[in-house]
């Protein structure tokens, strides 16, 4: 694009020149030295001083930006093409392009709303003696609370046992009615079948390791063959249910 419009840019090397309005000159075939553009004047300078810019004969100031071509400005000092974003293309919250915008999340995403962080109130410095006193108070209150709960549980157990004895109910039935466990907690009921399989499985797998234990079909066959499980007495039935409940 720059060559089509007659503008060429050269990297800012020492001793290099910038040509505006004409293509770069090639080497002089007759003398073997590169030709100097006729409209630019060069002056020798010291290496410790800033390199002076060539002054064009047309009187333009090289310090000012060069011609603007399709939104691009050619700076004669830096000889670098810098893209200038039009004002209608700028983000709504800023009118300038800062170099650190591209390194932040808000700079890379100007259309995303920024959520301000919640600032926590810093804790106030507390005297060590005051902190120790507050810890002792909290510990004392916790011990009192736990003691009150234990006392209430003891009173509750006494009342439950009294109600169960007066109305000929089991303690579990009265406890469920008082605490509401039957409403909010539905446990898996214990059956005599599960008690039999648990008892026989414990007997068959007592001295066996992993991979050698009896499977369910073998346990059921042993239950059918064992005469103890054919006509179960109330005492043996209670023992089976107790063993399953303890497990």
Coordinates of C-alpha atoms in Angstrom, one line a residue, residues 1-9 69-70:
X1 CA 0.0 0.0 0.0
X2 CA 2.8 2.4 0.9
X3 CA 4.7 1.7 -2.4
X4 CA 1.5 2.3 -4.4
X5 CA 1.1 5.7 -2.8
X6 CA 4.8 6.6 -3.3
X7 CA 5.8 6.3 0.4
X8 CA 8.5 3.9 1.6
X9 CA 9.7 3.2 5.1
X69 CA -3.0 7.0 4.8
X70 CA -6.1 4.9 5.6

